[in-house]
Coordinates of C-alpha atoms in Angstrom, one line a residue:
Chain A
M1 CA 11.8 50.4 34.1
T2 CA 11.6 46.6 34.8
R3 CA 10.9 44.5 31.8
L4 CA 10.9 40.8 31.3
L5 CA 12.3 38.7 28.5
A6 CA 10.0 35.7 28.4
I7 CA 11.2 32.6 26.5
D8 CA 9.5 29.4 25.6
W9 CA 12.4 27.0 24.6
G10 CA 11.0 23.7 23.4
T11 CA 12.2 20.6 21.7
S12 CA 11.9 21.9 18.2
S13 CA 11.4 25.6 18.5
L14 CA 12.5 28.7 20.4
R15 CA 10.2 31.7 21.0
G16 CA 10.8 34.8 23.0
A17 CA 8.8 38.0 23.9
L18 CA 9.7 41.2 25.6
L19 CA 7.0 42.1 28.1
D20 CA 6.3 45.4 29.7
E21 CA 5.5 45.9 33.4
R22 CA 1.9 44.9 32.9
G23 CA 2.7 41.8 30.8
A24 CA 1.9 43.3 27.4
V25 CA 4.0 42.0 24.5
L26 CA 6.3 44.6 23.1
T27 CA 8.1 42.4 20.6
E28 CA 8.1 38.7 19.8
R29 CA 10.6 36.5 17.9
A30 CA 10.7 32.9 16.9
F31 CA 13.7 30.6 15.9
A32 CA 14.1 27.0 14.8
D33 CA 16.7 26.5 17.5
G34 CA 14.8 24.0 19.6
I35 CA 17.0 22.1 22.1
L36 CA 17.4 19.2 19.7
H37 CA 19.3 21.6 17.4
V38 CA 21.6 23.0 20.1
A39 CA 24.9 21.3 20.6
P40 CA 25.9 20.4 24.2
G41 CA 27.4 23.6 25.8
G42 CA 25.9 25.7 23.1
F43 CA 22.9 27.2 24.9
E44 CA 24.5 30.4 26.1
S45 CA 25.8 31.2 22.6
T46 CA 22.4 30.4 21.1
F47 CA 20.7 32.7 23.6
D48 CA 23.2 35.5 22.8
R49 CA 22.6 35.1 19.1
C50 CA 18.9 35.2 19.4
F51 CA 18.3 37.6 22.4
G52 CA 21.7 39.2 23.2
D53 CA 20.6 42.6 21.8
V54 CA 17.4 42.9 23.9
M55 CA 18.7 41.4 27.2
Q56 CA 19.7 44.6 29.0
P57 CA 21.7 44.6 32.3
G58 CA 19.4 44.3 35.3
M59 CA 16.6 42.8 33.2
L60 CA 15.0 39.5 34.2
C61 CA 14.7 36.6 31.8
L62 CA 12.6 33.5 32.5
V63 CA 12.7 30.4 30.3
S64 CA 10.1 27.7 30.3
G65 CA 10.1 24.4 28.4
M66 CA 12.7 21.7 27.6
A67 CA 15.7 24.1 28.1
G68 CA 15.3 23.1 31.8
S69 CA 15.5 19.4 31.1
R70 CA 18.5 17.1 31.5
Q71 CA 19.2 17.5 27.8
G72 CA 18.8 21.3 28.0
W73 CA 20.8 24.3 29.2
Q74 CA 20.8 23.2 32.8
E75 CA 18.4 20.9 34.7
A76 CA 15.6 22.5 36.7
P77 CA 14.3 19.4 38.6
Y78 CA 10.6 18.6 38.4
C79 CA 8.3 20.0 41.2
P80 CA 6.0 17.2 42.4
C81 CA 2.2 17.7 42.3
P82 CA 0.2 19.1 43.9
A83 CA 2.1 22.3 43.2
H84 CA 1.2 26.0 43.5
F85 CA 2.6 28.7 41.3
A86 CA 4.8 29.8 44.2
D87 CA 6.4 26.3 44.3
L88 CA 7.5 26.8 40.7
A89 CA 8.9 30.3 41.5
A90 CA 10.8 28.9 44.5
H91 CA 12.4 26.2 42.3
V92 CA 13.5 28.3 39.3
A93 CA 17.1 27.2 38.4
W94 CA 19.3 30.2 37.9
V95 CA 21.8 29.8 35.0
G96 CA 25.5 30.5 35.7
D97 CA 25.7 33.2 33.1
R98 CA 29.2 34.6 32.4
A99 CA 27.8 38.1 31.9
G100 CA 26.0 38.0 35.2
R101 CA 22.6 38.3 33.7
R102 CA 19.5 37.1 35.6
I103 CA 18.3 34.1 33.5
G104 CA 16.1 31.6 35.2
L105 CA 14.8 28.2 34.0
V106 CA 11.3 27.3 35.1
P107 CA 10.9 23.7 36.5
G108 CA 8.4 21.2 35.1
L109 CA 5.9 19.3 37.1
S110 CA 5.9 15.6 38.0
M111 CA 3.1 13.4 39.1
E112 CA 3.1 10.0 40.8
R113 CA 0.4 7.5 40.0
G114 CA 0.0 4.7 42.5
E115 CA -1.9 2.1 40.7
A116 CA -2.0 -1.4 42.1
G117 CA 0.9 -3.4 40.8
G118 CA 3.2 -0.5 40.4
G119 CA 2.3 2.8 39.0
A120 CA 4.4 5.1 36.9
P121 CA 5.4 8.8 37.1
D122 CA 4.1 11.4 34.6
V123 CA 5.9 14.6 33.7
M124 CA 5.4 18.0 31.9
R125 CA 7.8 20.8 31.0
G126 CA 6.6 24.0 29.6
E127 CA 2.9 23.2 29.9
E128 CA 2.9 24.1 33.7
T129 CA 3.7 27.7 32.7
Q130 CA 0.8 27.7 30.2
I131 CA -1.6 26.2 32.8
F132 CA -0.8 28.8 35.5
G133 CA -0.9 31.6 32.8
A134 CA -4.3 30.5 31.7
L135 CA -5.7 30.4 35.2
R136 CA -4.3 33.9 35.8
M137 CA -5.8 35.2 32.5
L138 CA -9.2 33.9 33.4
G139 CA -8.9 34.7 37.2
W140 CA -9.8 31.1 38.0
Q141 CA -8.5 28.9 40.8
D142 CA -10.3 25.7 39.7
A143 CA -10.5 24.2 36.2
T144 CA -9.6 21.3 34.0
V145 CA -6.9 22.6 31.6
V146 CA -6.3 20.8 28.4
L147 CA -3.2 21.3 26.2
P148 CA -3.7 19.2 23.1
G149 CA -0.8 18.3 20.9
T150 CA 1.6 15.6 19.9
H151 CA 1.5 14.6 23.6
S152 CA -1.6 16.2 25.1
K153 CA -1.8 17.1 28.8
W154 CA -4.9 17.1 30.9
A155 CA -4.4 19.0 34.2
V156 CA -6.7 19.5 37.1
A157 CA -6.4 22.8 39.1
A158 CA -8.0 23.2 42.5
G159 CA -7.6 26.1 44.8
G160 CA -4.9 27.6 42.5
R161 CA -2.8 24.4 42.7
V162 CA -2.2 21.8 40.0
T163 CA -3.4 18.7 41.8
G164 CA -2.8 16.2 39.1
F165 CA -2.3 15.6 35.3
S166 CA -1.8 13.0 32.7
T167 CA -0.1 12.7 29.3
W168 CA -1.8 11.4 26.2
M169 CA 0.2 10.4 23.0
T170 CA -2.9 11.3 20.9
G171 CA -1.3 13.5 18.3
E172 CA 1.7 11.2 17.8
V173 CA -0.5 8.0 17.5
Y174 CA -2.8 9.8 15.1
A175 CA 0.2 10.7 12.8
L176 CA 1.5 7.1 13.1
L177 CA -1.8 5.5 12.2
R178 CA -2.6 8.0 9.5
W179 CA 0.8 7.9 7.7
Q180 CA 2.6 4.7 8.7
S181 CA 0.0 2.0 9.4
I182 CA -2.1 -0.1 7.1
L183 CA -4.8 2.6 7.3
A184 CA -2.5 4.9 5.3
R185 CA -3.2 2.7 2.2
T186 CA -6.9 3.7 2.3
L187 CA -6.4 7.3 3.3
P188 CA -5.7 10.2 0.8
G189 CA -2.1 11.1 0.2
E190 CA -2.7 14.7 1.3
E191 CA -4.5 15.9 4.4
P192 CA -8.0 17.2 3.3
P193 CA -9.8 19.9 5.2
L194 CA -11.7 18.8 8.4
D195 CA -14.9 17.0 7.7
E196 CA -17.0 17.9 10.7
A197 CA -19.6 15.1 10.3
A198 CA -17.0 12.4 9.9
F199 CA -15.0 13.8 12.9
R200 CA -18.1 13.8 15.1
Q201 CA -18.8 10.2 14.0
G202 CA -15.3 9.2 15.1
V203 CA -15.7 10.9 18.4
G204 CA -19.1 9.1 18.9
M205 CA -17.6 5.7 17.9
A206 CA -14.8 6.2 20.4
Q207 CA -17.3 6.7 23.3
S208 CA -18.7 3.2 22.8
G209 CA -15.6 1.5 21.5
P210 CA -13.5 -0.4 24.0
S211 CA -10.1 0.8 22.8
V212 CA -8.5 2.6 19.9
L213 CA -6.6 -0.6 19.2
H214 CA -10.0 -1.9 18.0
T215 CA -11.9 1.2 16.8
A216 CA -9.0 2.4 14.5
F217 CA -9.6 -0.7 12.3
S218 CA -13.0 0.6 11.5
T219 CA -11.3 3.4 9.4
R220 CA -10.3 0.6 7.1
T221 CA -13.6 -1.4 7.0
L222 CA -15.8 1.8 6.5
A223 CA -13.7 2.4 3.3
L224 CA -13.7 -1.3 2.3
F225 CA -17.5 -1.4 2.4
G226 CA -17.8 2.0 0.7
R227 CA -19.5 3.6 3.7
M228 CA -17.3 6.7 3.9
P229 CA -15.5 8.6 1.2
A230 CA -11.7 8.5 1.3
Q231 CA -11.6 12.3 1.8
A232 CA -13.5 12.0 5.1
L233 CA -11.5 9.2 6.6
P234 CA -8.6 11.3 8.1
S235 CA -11.2 13.4 10.0
Y236 CA -13.0 10.2 11.2
L237 CA -9.7 8.8 12.5
S238 CA -8.8 12.1 14.1
G239 CA -12.2 12.0 15.9
L240 CA -11.5 8.4 17.0
V241 CA -8.2 9.2 18.7
I242 CA -9.4 12.5 20.2
G243 CA -12.6 10.9 21.3
E244 CA -10.7 8.1 23.0
E245 CA -8.7 10.8 24.9
L246 CA -11.9 12.5 26.0
R247 CA -13.8 9.3 26.9
S248 CA -11.4 8.6 29.8
Q249 CA -11.6 12.1 31.4
P250 CA -13.8 12.9 34.4
L251 CA -15.9 15.4 32.4
A252 CA -19.2 16.1 34.0
R253 CA -21.6 18.3 32.1
G254 CA -20.9 21.8 33.3
S255 CA -17.3 21.1 33.9
R256 CA -15.1 24.3 33.6
V257 CA -12.7 23.3 30.8
V258 CA -9.9 25.5 29.4
L259 CA -8.2 24.7 26.1
V260 CA -4.7 26.1 25.5
A261 CA -4.2 25.2 21.8
T262 CA -3.4 26.3 18.3
P263 CA -6.5 27.4 16.3
A264 CA -6.5 24.1 14.4
L265 CA -6.5 21.9 17.5
A266 CA -8.8 24.3 19.4
E267 CA -11.4 23.7 16.6
R268 CA -11.2 19.9 16.9
Y269 CA -11.2 19.7 20.7
T270 CA -14.1 22.2 20.9
L271 CA -16.1 20.1 18.4
A272 CA -15.2 16.9 20.3
L273 CA -16.1 18.3 23.7
A274 CA -19.4 19.6 22.3
V275 CA -20.2 15.9 21.2
L276 CA -19.9 15.1 25.0
G277 CA -22.0 18.2 26.0
V278 CA -19.0 20.0 27.5
A279 CA -18.3 23.7 26.7
C280 CA -14.8 25.2 27.0
S281 CA -12.8 28.4 27.0
C282 CA -10.0 28.7 24.5
L283 CA -6.6 30.4 24.9
G284 CA -3.6 30.4 22.7
S285 CA 0.2 30.9 23.1
E286 CA -0.4 34.1 25.0
A287 CA -1.0 31.9 28.1
T288 CA 2.8 31.2 28.1
W289 CA 3.6 34.9 28.3
A290 CA 1.0 35.4 31.0
G291 CA 2.5 32.6 33.0
L292 CA 6.1 33.9 32.7
H293 CA 4.9 37.4 33.6
A294 CA 3.1 36.3 36.7
L295 CA 6.2 34.1 37.7
A296 CA 8.4 37.2 37.3
G297 CA 6.5 39.0 40.0
L298 CA 7.0 36.1 42.3
V299 CA 10.7 35.6 41.7
A300 CA 11.7 39.3 41.4
G301 CA 13.2 39.3 44.9
E302 CA 14.9 36.0 44.6
A303 CA 16.8 36.4 41.4
P304 CA 20.6 36.7 42.0
C305 CA 22.1 39.9 40.6
D306 CA 25.6 38.5 40.1
G307 CA 25.0 35.5 37.9
T308 CA 25.4 33.0 40.7
P309 CA 24.0 29.7 39.5
T310 CA 21.6 27.5 41.5
P311 CA 23.7 24.9 43.3
P312 CA 23.2 21.5 41.8
Chain B
M1 CA -7.3 -42.1 -3.2
T2 CA -8.7 -38.6 -2.5
R3 CA -6.2 -36.1 -1.3
L4 CA -6.5 -32.4 -0.6
L5 CA -4.1 -29.7 -1.5
A6 CA -4.6 -27.2 1.3
I7 CA -3.3 -23.6 0.7
D8 CA -3.0 -20.6 3.0
W9 CA -2.5 -17.6 0.7
G10 CA -1.9 -14.5 2.7
T11 CA -0.8 -10.9 2.1
S12 CA 2.9 -11.6 2.4
S13 CA 3.3 -15.4 2.2
L14 CA 2.0 -18.5 0.5
R15 CA 1.9 -21.9 2.2
G16 CA 0.6 -25.2 1.0
A17 CA 0.3 -28.7 2.3
L18 CA -0.7 -32.0 0.8
L19 CA -3.1 -33.8 3.2
D20 CA -4.1 -37.5 3.2
E21 CA -7.7 -38.7 3.7
R22 CA -7.5 -38.3 7.4
G23 CA -6.0 -34.8 7.2
A24 CA -2.4 -35.8 8.0
V25 CA 0.2 -33.6 6.4
L26 CA 2.2 -35.5 3.7
T27 CA 4.4 -32.6 2.5
E28 CA 4.4 -28.9 3.1
R29 CA 5.9 -25.9 1.2
A30 CA 6.2 -22.2 1.7
F31 CA 6.9 -19.3 -0.7
A32 CA 7.3 -15.6 -0.5
D33 CA 4.5 -15.1 -3.1
G34 CA 1.9 -13.3 -0.9
I35 CA -0.8 -11.6 -2.9
L36 CA 1.0 -8.3 -2.6
H37 CA 3.8 -9.8 -4.8
V38 CA 1.5 -11.3 -7.4
A39 CA 0.7 -9.1 -10.5
P40 CA -3.0 -8.8 -11.5
G41 CA -3.9 -11.9 -13.6
G42 CA -0.8 -13.7 -12.3
F43 CA -2.5 -16.0 -9.7
E44 CA -2.9 -19.0 -11.9
S45 CA 0.7 -19.0 -13.1
T46 CA 1.9 -18.5 -9.6
F47 CA -0.2 -21.4 -8.5
D48 CA 1.2 -23.6 -11.3
R49 CA 4.8 -22.7 -10.5
C50 CA 4.4 -23.5 -6.8
F51 CA 1.9 -26.4 -6.8
G52 CA 1.5 -27.5 -10.5
D53 CA 3.5 -30.7 -9.9
V54 CA 1.4 -32.0 -7.0
M55 CA -2.1 -30.9 -8.2
Q56 CA -3.3 -34.1 -9.8
P57 CA -6.4 -34.4 -11.9
G58 CA -9.5 -35.0 -9.8
M59 CA -7.8 -33.7 -6.7
L60 CA -9.4 -31.0 -4.6
C61 CA -7.6 -27.7 -3.7
L62 CA -9.0 -25.3 -1.1
V63 CA -7.4 -21.9 -0.6
S64 CA -8.0 -19.7 2.5
G65 CA -6.7 -16.2 3.1
M66 CA -6.3 -13.0 1.1
A67 CA -6.3 -14.8 -2.3
G68 CA -10.1 -14.6 -2.0
S69 CA -10.2 -10.9 -1.5
R70 CA -10.9 -8.2 -4.1
Q71 CA -7.2 -7.8 -4.7
G72 CA -6.7 -11.6 -4.9
W73 CA -7.2 -14.4 -7.4
Q74 CA -11.0 -14.0 -7.5
E75 CA -13.4 -12.5 -4.9
A76 CA -15.1 -14.9 -2.4
P77 CA -17.5 -12.4 -0.8
Y78 CA -17.6 -12.4 3.1
C79 CA -20.1 -14.6 4.9
P80 CA -22.0 -12.5 7.5
C81 CA -21.8 -13.7 11.2
P82 CA -23.3 -15.7 12.8
A83 CA -21.9 -18.3 10.5
H84 CA -21.5 -22.1 10.6
F85 CA -18.8 -24.1 8.9
A86 CA -21.4 -25.2 6.5
D87 CA -22.1 -21.6 5.5
L88 CA -18.4 -21.2 4.5
A89 CA -18.6 -24.5 2.6
A90 CA -21.7 -23.3 0.7
H91 CA -20.0 -20.1 -0.3
V92 CA -16.6 -21.4 -1.6
A93 CA -15.8 -19.5 -4.8
W94 CA -14.7 -21.9 -7.5
V95 CA -11.9 -20.6 -9.7
G96 CA -12.3 -20.7 -13.5
D97 CA -9.2 -22.8 -14.0
R98 CA -8.2 -23.4 -17.6
A99 CA -7.1 -26.9 -16.9
G100 CA -10.4 -27.8 -15.3
R101 CA -8.9 -28.4 -11.9
R102 CA -11.1 -28.1 -8.7
I103 CA -9.7 -25.0 -6.9
G104 CA -11.9 -23.3 -4.4
L105 CA -11.4 -20.0 -2.5
V106 CA -12.8 -20.0 1.1
P107 CA -14.8 -16.9 1.9
G108 CA -14.0 -14.7 4.9
L109 CA -16.4 -13.6 7.6
S110 CA -17.9 -10.2 8.2
M111 CA -19.6 -8.8 11.3
E112 CA -21.8 -5.8 11.7
R113 CA -21.6 -3.7 14.9
G114 CA -24.6 -1.6 15.6
E115 CA -23.3 1.0 18.1
A116 CA -25.4 4.0 18.7
G117 CA -24.5 6.8 16.3
G118 CA -23.5 4.5 13.5
G119 CA -21.4 1.4 13.9
A120 CA -18.8 -0.1 11.6
P121 CA -18.3 -3.5 10.0
D122 CA -15.5 -5.8 10.9
V123 CA -13.9 -8.5 8.6
M124 CA -11.5 -11.5 8.7
R125 CA -10.1 -13.6 5.8
G126 CA -8.1 -16.7 6.6
E127 CA -8.7 -16.7 10.3
E128 CA -12.2 -18.2 9.9
T129 CA -10.5 -21.4 8.6
Q130 CA -8.2 -21.4 11.6
I131 CA -11.0 -20.9 14.0
F132 CA -13.2 -23.7 12.7
G133 CA -10.0 -25.9 12.4
A134 CA -9.2 -25.3 16.0
L135 CA -12.7 -26.1 17.1
R136 CA -12.6 -29.4 15.2
M137 CA -9.2 -30.3 16.6
L138 CA -10.4 -29.8 20.1
G139 CA -13.9 -31.2 19.5
W140 CA -15.4 -28.0 20.9
Q141 CA -18.6 -26.2 19.9
D142 CA -18.2 -23.2 22.3
A143 CA -15.0 -21.2 23.0
T144 CA -13.3 -17.8 22.7
V145 CA -10.7 -18.2 19.9
V146 CA -7.8 -15.7 19.9
L147 CA -5.5 -15.2 16.8
P148 CA -2.9 -12.7 17.9
G149 CA -0.8 -10.9 15.4
T150 CA -0.3 -7.7 13.5
H151 CA -4.1 -7.4 13.5
S152 CA -5.4 -9.8 16.3
K153 CA -8.8 -11.4 16.0
W154 CA -11.0 -12.3 18.9
A155 CA -13.9 -14.6 18.0
V156 CA -16.7 -16.2 20.0
A157 CA -18.0 -19.6 18.9
A158 CA -21.3 -20.9 20.3
G159 CA -23.0 -24.1 19.2
G160 CA -20.4 -24.5 16.5
R161 CA -21.1 -21.1 14.9
V162 CA -18.9 -18.0 15.0
T163 CA -21.4 -15.6 16.6
G164 CA -19.1 -12.5 16.6
F165 CA -15.5 -11.2 16.4
S166 CA -13.4 -8.1 16.6
T167 CA -10.1 -6.9 15.1
W168 CA -7.3 -5.4 17.2
M169 CA -4.4 -3.5 15.7
T170 CA -2.2 -4.5 18.6
G171 CA 0.8 -5.9 16.8
E172 CA 1.0 -3.0 14.3
V173 CA 0.5 -0.4 17.1
Y174 CA 3.3 -2.1 19.1
A175 CA 5.7 -1.9 16.2
L176 CA 4.8 1.7 15.5
L177 CA 5.2 2.8 19.1
R178 CA 8.4 0.7 19.6
W179 CA 10.2 1.7 16.4
Q180 CA 8.7 5.0 15.1
S181 CA 7.4 7.0 18.1
I182 CA 9.2 9.1 20.7
L183 CA 9.5 5.9 22.8
A184 CA 12.0 4.5 20.3
R185 CA 14.5 7.1 21.5
T186 CA 14.6 5.4 24.9
L187 CA 14.3 1.8 23.8
P188 CA 17.3 -0.4 22.8
G189 CA 18.1 -0.5 19.1
E190 CA 17.7 -4.3 18.9
E191 CA 14.9 -6.4 20.3
P192 CA 16.1 -8.0 23.6
P193 CA 14.6 -11.4 24.8
L194 CA 11.3 -11.2 26.6
D195 CA 11.6 -9.9 30.2
E196 CA 8.7 -11.7 31.9
A197 CA 8.5 -9.5 34.9
A198 CA 8.4 -6.3 32.9
F199 CA 5.9 -7.8 30.5
R200 CA 3.6 -8.7 33.4
Q201 CA 4.0 -5.2 34.9
G202 CA 2.8 -3.8 31.5
V203 CA -0.2 -6.1 31.4
G204 CA -1.1 -5.1 35.0
M205 CA -0.7 -1.4 34.2
A206 CA -3.0 -1.7 31.3
Q207 CA -5.8 -3.2 33.5
S208 CA -6.0 0.0 35.5
G209 CA -4.9 2.5 32.8
P210 CA -7.7 4.3 30.9
S211 CA -6.2 3.9 27.4
V212 CA -3.0 2.9 25.7
L213 CA -2.8 6.6 24.5
H214 CA -2.0 7.4 28.1
T215 CA -0.3 4.3 29.5
A216 CA 2.2 4.0 26.6
F217 CA 3.8 7.3 27.8
S218 CA 4.8 5.5 31.0
T219 CA 7.4 3.6 29.0
R220 CA 9.2 6.9 28.6
T221 CA 8.8 8.1 32.2
L222 CA 9.9 4.8 33.8
A223 CA 13.1 5.2 31.8
L224 CA 13.4 8.9 32.6
F225 CA 13.2 8.2 36.3
G226 CA 15.6 5.2 36.1
R227 CA 12.9 2.8 37.3
M228 CA 13.3 0.2 34.6
P229 CA 16.4 -0.8 32.6
A230 CA 16.3 0.0 28.9
Q231 CA 16.5 -3.8 28.1
A232 CA 13.2 -4.4 29.9
L233 CA 11.3 -1.5 28.2
P234 CA 10.2 -3.3 25.0
S235 CA 8.7 -6.2 27.1
Y236 CA 6.9 -3.6 29.3
L237 CA 5.5 -1.9 26.2
S238 CA 4.4 -5.2 24.7
G239 CA 2.6 -6.0 28.0
L240 CA 0.9 -2.6 27.8
V241 CA -0.6 -3.1 24.4
I242 CA -1.5 -6.8 24.8
G243 CA -2.9 -6.0 28.2
E244 CA -5.0 -3.3 26.7
E245 CA -6.4 -5.8 24.1
L246 CA -7.2 -8.3 26.9
R247 CA -8.7 -5.7 29.3
S248 CA -11.7 -5.2 26.9
Q249 CA -12.6 -8.8 26.4
P250 CA -15.4 -10.6 28.2
L251 CA -13.1 -13.0 30.0
A252 CA -14.6 -14.6 33.0
R253 CA -12.3 -16.8 35.1
G254 CA -12.8 -20.3 33.8
S255 CA -13.5 -19.1 30.2
R256 CA -12.6 -21.6 27.5
V257 CA -9.9 -19.8 25.5
V258 CA -8.0 -21.1 22.5
L259 CA -5.0 -19.4 21.2
V260 CA -3.9 -20.0 17.6
A261 CA -0.5 -18.4 17.4
T262 CA 3.2 -18.7 16.6
P263 CA 5.2 -19.9 19.5
A264 CA 6.6 -16.4 20.3
L265 CA 3.1 -14.8 20.5
A266 CA 1.6 -17.9 22.2
E267 CA 4.2 -17.3 25.0
R268 CA 3.2 -13.7 25.5
Y269 CA -0.6 -14.2 25.3
T270 CA -0.4 -17.2 27.7
L271 CA 1.5 -15.0 30.2
A272 CA -0.9 -12.1 29.8
L273 CA -4.0 -14.3 30.2
A274 CA -2.4 -15.8 33.3
V275 CA -2.1 -12.3 34.8
L276 CA -5.9 -12.1 34.4
G277 CA -6.3 -15.6 35.9
V278 CA -7.4 -17.2 32.6
A279 CA -5.9 -20.4 31.2
C280 CA -5.8 -21.2 27.5
S281 CA -5.2 -24.0 25.0
C282 CA -2.6 -23.3 22.3
L283 CA -2.6 -24.4 18.7
G284 CA -0.3 -23.4 15.8
S285 CA -0.5 -23.3 12.1
E286 CA -1.9 -26.9 12.0
A287 CA -5.3 -25.4 12.7
T288 CA -5.3 -24.0 9.1
W289 CA -4.8 -27.5 7.7
A290 CA -7.4 -29.0 10.0
G291 CA -9.9 -26.3 8.9
L292 CA -9.3 -26.9 5.2
H293 CA -9.5 -30.7 5.6
A294 CA -12.8 -30.4 7.4
L295 CA -14.1 -28.0 4.7
A296 CA -13.0 -30.4 2.0
G297 CA -15.4 -33.0 3.5
L298 CA -18.3 -30.6 3.3
V299 CA -17.7 -29.3 -0.2
A300 CA -16.7 -32.7 -1.8
G301 CA -20.0 -33.1 -3.4
E302 CA -20.3 -29.5 -4.5
A303 CA -17.0 -29.0 -6.3
P304 CA -17.4 -28.7 -10.0
C305 CA -15.4 -31.3 -12.0
D306 CA -15.0 -29.3 -15.1
G307 CA -13.5 -26.0 -14.0
T308 CA -16.7 -24.1 -14.1
P309 CA -16.2 -20.9 -12.1
T310 CA -18.7 -19.6 -9.5
P311 CA -20.9 -17.0 -11.2
P312 CA -20.1 -13.5 -10.1

């Protein structure tokens, strides 16, 4: 009986699931031991404490997320785009586990932008597993996959490969503007429920506005002139930043868009996409397990059985 | 001998200058008593403490800035754009001073944007005096006037009137990204001197980048891939946000652009405009005194001599 221990080890959290042969979740656990809370050299002992009881001899464990970063358990260098699922599988970094267990770290993806005057690279780590998992779940080869969050990712898949992606600091900029900027003086001290009309107004404003550096200030002036109640302003500002993110995407009407998001963010992005006339499919965290399950099938023959680490 | 006490009373600072008949500065003073530090009802006593000794009977005093806001000494309602200097003069709000002194508050400007789907107003208070002052100093009727800062203003003057303007939260967003966001983890703990090459690279990146929500993340990836030294990253990020502000302006080569700025910001905006092939004239805080001096000539006949306040 081959089973997979699937782990999503991020910056601030650690989640694991035991999957059966078909990828169904048998049990699931979550811990606050994100990599920021793990001391250097402490990854194996954290793993043992959280998953030692379920990790049986001969079992495979695949870990996606920041555990494969330079600050993590061991570095799994980025795979450059365009990249297929098989490229990820071929570059899983095997951990030198003292107990000889088969624990692999999934690499992230990198992307080179060659703008005139010197471009800049872009990176993701963890989202690549969700993207491929979402494509598998839907049986699609081509789609735009959106992973909203603190740092949103927009990825384009074509022919089963991720051909390119970009990172958007939308969630973080929203939080900074909402709680730390001059706008915070006008906004309510607690986050009210989503006001859909104000949110849509923000999304619409962002479509014509030249930049969030300018449009964000309208949150203040709408309040100053008494044109929007304070309780609606956070939703308006949220619509402005999400609308700015959407404005710059190549989204033709009829585009095949997949959202991989928490329910709260899925609600906002679905609303914002609808303002632009774009429908989307929504998936949640199950995309991570689907991605790790599919990867397990690809690496099954490659995993060392004796705990030999990937050479640096 | 008619002299003017010219005052710039902002949110966090209070500056005053005694001007002679031709507008030359006789003496200048600065205090930390911005309107945020003045208790309600405490404006007259603050004025007396800071300027009581120089404010002679029969003298005129004009105050620009946030002292004319709803949270200030007394509200001087915004003049809507397009607005001429004479419109400002006609709407100076006269303070009901107990000693019968002639103290006038200069109104700000407002601007209505009628984007489809509901626009938003924009406002300035204090900058209008600098804009008209700059135009007077240069003897121009038509120009683009830029006032960079925490909240930058871009104003267009045509035929001696301010026909429109917009506010940009550039300085504040820079500070939030630089000190409070994930980027702060990569950036040096103290602000290094300006790195001109990195700054220009940021300005260039912003011209092709779709939005600062995306381009800002490149500050992190350039560091991650070792492509830019940490000491250069703040200048790069500064170039990104200032470049984003500039990208959206209608700046044809050969535009007549005036900067009213501190020396440090004048240096950065001059460099950024040069990347776009646009030259500019630079003025400093003297534009405020020039504006208040010119206004004094327009209101001289209208100022009450008996301390009668403007009716609400």
